[in-house]
PDB file of C-alpha atoms in Angstrom:
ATOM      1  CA  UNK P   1     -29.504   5.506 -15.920  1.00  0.00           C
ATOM      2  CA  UNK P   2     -27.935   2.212 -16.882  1.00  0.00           C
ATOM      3  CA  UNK P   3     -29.451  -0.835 -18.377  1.00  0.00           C
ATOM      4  CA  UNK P   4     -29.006  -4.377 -16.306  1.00  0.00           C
ATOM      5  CA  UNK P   5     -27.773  -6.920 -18.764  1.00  0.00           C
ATOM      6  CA  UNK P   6     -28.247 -10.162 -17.836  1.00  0.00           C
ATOM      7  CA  UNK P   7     -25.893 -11.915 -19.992  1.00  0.00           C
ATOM      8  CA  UNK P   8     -25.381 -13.162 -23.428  1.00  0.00           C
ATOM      9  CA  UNK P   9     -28.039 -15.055 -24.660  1.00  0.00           C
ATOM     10  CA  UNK P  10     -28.454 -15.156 -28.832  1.00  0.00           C
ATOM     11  CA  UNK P  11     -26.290 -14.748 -31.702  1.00  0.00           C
ATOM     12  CA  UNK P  12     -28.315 -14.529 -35.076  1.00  0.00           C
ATOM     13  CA  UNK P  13     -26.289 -14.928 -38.297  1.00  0.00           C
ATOM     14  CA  UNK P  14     -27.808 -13.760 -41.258  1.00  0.00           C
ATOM     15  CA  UNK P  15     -28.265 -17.245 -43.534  1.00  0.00           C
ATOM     16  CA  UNK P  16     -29.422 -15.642 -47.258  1.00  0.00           C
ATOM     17  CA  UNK P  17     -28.966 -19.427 -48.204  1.00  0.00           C
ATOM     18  CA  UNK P  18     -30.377 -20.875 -45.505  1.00  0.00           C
ATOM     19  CA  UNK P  19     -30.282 -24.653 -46.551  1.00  0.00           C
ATOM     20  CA  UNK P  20     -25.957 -24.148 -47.619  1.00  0.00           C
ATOM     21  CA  UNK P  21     -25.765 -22.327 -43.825  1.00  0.00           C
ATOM     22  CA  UNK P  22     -27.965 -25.367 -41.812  1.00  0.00           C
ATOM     23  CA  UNK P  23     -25.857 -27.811 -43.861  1.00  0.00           C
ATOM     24  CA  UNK P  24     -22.492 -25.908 -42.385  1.00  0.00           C
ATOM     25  CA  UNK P  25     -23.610 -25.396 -38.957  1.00  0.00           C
ATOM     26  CA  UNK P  26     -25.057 -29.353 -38.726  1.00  0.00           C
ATOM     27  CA  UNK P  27     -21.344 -30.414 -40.092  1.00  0.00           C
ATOM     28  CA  UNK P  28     -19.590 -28.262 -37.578  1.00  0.00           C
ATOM     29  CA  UNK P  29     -21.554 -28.602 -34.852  1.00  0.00           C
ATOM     30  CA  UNK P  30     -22.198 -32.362 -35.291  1.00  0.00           C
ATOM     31  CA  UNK P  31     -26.169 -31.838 -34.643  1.00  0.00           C
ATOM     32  CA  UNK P  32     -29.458 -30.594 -36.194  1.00  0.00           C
ATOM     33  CA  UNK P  33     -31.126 -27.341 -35.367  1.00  0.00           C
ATOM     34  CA  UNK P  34     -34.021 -27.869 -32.676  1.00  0.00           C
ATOM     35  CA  UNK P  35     -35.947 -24.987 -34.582  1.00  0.00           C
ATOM     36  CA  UNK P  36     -35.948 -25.515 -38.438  1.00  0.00           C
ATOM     37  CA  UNK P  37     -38.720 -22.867 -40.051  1.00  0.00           C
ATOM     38  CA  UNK P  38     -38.020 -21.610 -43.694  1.00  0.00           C
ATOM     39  CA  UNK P  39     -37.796 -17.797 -41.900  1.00  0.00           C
ATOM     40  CA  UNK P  40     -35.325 -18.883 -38.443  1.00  0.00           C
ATOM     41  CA  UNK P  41     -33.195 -21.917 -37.914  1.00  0.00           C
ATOM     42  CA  UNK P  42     -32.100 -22.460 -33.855  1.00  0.00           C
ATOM     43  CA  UNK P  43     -29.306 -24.523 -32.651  1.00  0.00           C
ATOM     44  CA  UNK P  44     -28.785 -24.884 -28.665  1.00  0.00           C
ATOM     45  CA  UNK P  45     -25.058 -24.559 -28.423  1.00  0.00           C
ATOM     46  CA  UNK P  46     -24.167 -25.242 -24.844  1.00  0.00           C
ATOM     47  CA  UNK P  47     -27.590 -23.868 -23.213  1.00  0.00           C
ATOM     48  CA  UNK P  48     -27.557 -20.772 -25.487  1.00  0.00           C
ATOM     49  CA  UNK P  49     -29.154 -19.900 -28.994  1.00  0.00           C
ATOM     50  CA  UNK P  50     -27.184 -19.941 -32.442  1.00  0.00           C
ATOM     51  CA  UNK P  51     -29.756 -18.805 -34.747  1.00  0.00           C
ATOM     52  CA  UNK P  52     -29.551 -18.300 -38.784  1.00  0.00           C
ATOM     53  CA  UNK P  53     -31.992 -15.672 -40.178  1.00  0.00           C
ATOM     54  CA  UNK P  54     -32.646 -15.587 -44.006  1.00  0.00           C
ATOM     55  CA  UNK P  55     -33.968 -12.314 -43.361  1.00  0.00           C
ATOM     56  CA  UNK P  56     -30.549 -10.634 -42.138  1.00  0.00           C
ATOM     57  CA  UNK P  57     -28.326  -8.756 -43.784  1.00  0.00           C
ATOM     58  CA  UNK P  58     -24.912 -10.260 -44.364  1.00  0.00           C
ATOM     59  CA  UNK P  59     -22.979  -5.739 -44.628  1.00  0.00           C
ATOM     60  CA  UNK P  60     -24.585  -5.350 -41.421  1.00  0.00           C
ATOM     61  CA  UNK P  61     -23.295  -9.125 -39.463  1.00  0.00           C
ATOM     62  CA  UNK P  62     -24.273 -11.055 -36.995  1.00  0.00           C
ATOM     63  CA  UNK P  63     -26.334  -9.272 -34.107  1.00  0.00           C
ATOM     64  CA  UNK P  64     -26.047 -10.494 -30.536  1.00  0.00           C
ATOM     65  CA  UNK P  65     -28.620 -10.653 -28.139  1.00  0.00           C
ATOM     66  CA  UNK P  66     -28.098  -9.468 -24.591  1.00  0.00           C
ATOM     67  CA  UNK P  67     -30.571 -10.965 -22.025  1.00  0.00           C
ATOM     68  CA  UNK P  68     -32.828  -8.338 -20.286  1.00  0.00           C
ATOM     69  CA  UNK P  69     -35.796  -8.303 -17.763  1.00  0.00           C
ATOM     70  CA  UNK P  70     -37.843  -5.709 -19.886  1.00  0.00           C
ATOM     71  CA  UNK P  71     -37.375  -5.234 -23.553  1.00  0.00           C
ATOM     72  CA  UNK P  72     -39.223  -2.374 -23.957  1.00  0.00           C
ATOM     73  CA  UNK P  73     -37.305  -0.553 -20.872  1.00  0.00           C
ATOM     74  CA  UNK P  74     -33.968  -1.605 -21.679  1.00  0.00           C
ATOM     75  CA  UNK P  75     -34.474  -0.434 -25.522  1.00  0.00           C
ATOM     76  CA  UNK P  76     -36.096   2.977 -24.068  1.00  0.00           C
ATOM     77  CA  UNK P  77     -33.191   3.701 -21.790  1.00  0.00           C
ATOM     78  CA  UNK P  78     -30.618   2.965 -24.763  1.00  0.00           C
ATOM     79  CA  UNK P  79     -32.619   5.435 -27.294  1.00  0.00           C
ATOM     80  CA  UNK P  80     -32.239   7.851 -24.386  1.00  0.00           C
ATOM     81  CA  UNK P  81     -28.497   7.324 -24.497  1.00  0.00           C
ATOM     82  CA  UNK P  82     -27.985   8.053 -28.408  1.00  0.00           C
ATOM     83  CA  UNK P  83     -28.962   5.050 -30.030  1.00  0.00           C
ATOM     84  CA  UNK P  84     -31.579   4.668 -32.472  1.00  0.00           C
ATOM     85  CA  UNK P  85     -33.854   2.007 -33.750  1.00  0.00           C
ATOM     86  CA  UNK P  86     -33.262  -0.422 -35.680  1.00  0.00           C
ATOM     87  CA  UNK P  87     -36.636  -3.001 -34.840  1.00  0.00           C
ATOM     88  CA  UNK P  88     -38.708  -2.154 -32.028  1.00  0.00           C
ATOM     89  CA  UNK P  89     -39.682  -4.401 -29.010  1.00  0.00           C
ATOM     90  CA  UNK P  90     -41.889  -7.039 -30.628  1.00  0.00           C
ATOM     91  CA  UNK P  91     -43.047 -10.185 -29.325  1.00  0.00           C
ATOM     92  CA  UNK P  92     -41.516 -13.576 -31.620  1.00  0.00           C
ATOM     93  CA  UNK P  93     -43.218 -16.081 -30.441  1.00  0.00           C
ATOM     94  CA  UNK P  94     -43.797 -18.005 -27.085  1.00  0.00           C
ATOM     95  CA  UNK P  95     -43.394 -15.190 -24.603  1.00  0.00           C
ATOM     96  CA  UNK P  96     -39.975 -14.589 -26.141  1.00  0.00           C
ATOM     97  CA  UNK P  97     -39.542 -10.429 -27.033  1.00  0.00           C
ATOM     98  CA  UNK P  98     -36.714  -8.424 -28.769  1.00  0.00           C
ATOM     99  CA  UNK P  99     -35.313  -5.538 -30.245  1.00  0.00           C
ATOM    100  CA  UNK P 100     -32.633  -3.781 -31.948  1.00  0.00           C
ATOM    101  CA  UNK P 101     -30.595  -0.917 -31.373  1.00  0.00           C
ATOM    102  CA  UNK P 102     -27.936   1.050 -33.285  1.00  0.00           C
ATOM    103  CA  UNK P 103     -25.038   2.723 -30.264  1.00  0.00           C
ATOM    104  CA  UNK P 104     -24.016   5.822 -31.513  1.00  0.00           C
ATOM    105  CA  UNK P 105     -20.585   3.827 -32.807  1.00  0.00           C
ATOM    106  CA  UNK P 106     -22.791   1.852 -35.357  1.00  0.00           C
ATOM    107  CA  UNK P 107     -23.143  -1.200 -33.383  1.00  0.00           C
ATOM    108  CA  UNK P 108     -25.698  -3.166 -33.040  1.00  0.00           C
ATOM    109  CA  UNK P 109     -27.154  -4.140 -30.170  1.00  0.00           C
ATOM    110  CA  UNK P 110     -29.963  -6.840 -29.423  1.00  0.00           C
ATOM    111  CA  UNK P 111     -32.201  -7.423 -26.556  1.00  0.00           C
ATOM    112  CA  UNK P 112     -34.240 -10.278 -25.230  1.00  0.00           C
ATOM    113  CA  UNK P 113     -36.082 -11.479 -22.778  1.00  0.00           C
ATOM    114  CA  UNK P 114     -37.180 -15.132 -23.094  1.00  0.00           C
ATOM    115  CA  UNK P 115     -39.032 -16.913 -20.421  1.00  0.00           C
ATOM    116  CA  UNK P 116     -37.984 -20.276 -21.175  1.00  0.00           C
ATOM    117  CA  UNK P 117     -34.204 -19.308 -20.865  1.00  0.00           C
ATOM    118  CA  UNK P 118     -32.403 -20.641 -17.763  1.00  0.00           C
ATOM    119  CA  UNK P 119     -28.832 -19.871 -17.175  1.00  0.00           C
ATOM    120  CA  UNK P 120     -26.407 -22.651 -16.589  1.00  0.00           C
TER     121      UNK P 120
END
């Protein structure tokens, strides 16, 4: 059984001051966010999302989100190879899904499937 990655598609930083981390990213990055909620901040970078989430926690890092077909399939095939849980598939908003996974090496893995993604 193997999962079918699609490709990179989200980083997600954890921000627990989000207005000191949006004021960073704008000055290195030279733009606003396109998405700018008090509970998720998006940048496109190059086609691709750089998110901030004031929700995250800063021990555990940033968690990158690998693009997949099915969320709930790829995340079921990963528990079945040792992982475990971390936030189950759950719709976000506008089609978009995602989950979480811990790899048995403490890693964290994220899926997503978003609709409105279109690779370069």
């Amino acid at each position: 059984m193997s999962v079918k990655f699609l490709g990179l598609r989200t980083v997600v930083y954890p921000a627990r001051d989000l207005d000191a981390a949006k004021l960073w990213w704008n000055s290195v990055l030279g733009y606003e966010p396109y998405f700018d909620e008090p509970f998720y901040v998006g940048y496109d970078v190059g086609g691709y999302e750089l998110a901030l989430d004031p929700d995250g926690d800063p021990e555990e890092g940033p968690i990158v989100y690998w693009g997949v077909d099915d969320v709930a399939e790829a995340e079921e095939q990963l528990l079945a190879t040792g992982c475990e849980s971390r936030s189950a598939c759950r719709e976000v908003g506008g089609g978009i899904e995602v989950a979480v996974v811990r790899n048995p090496a403490g890693d964290l893995v994220g899926l997503i499937h978003n609709p409105h993604f279109k690779a370069a």
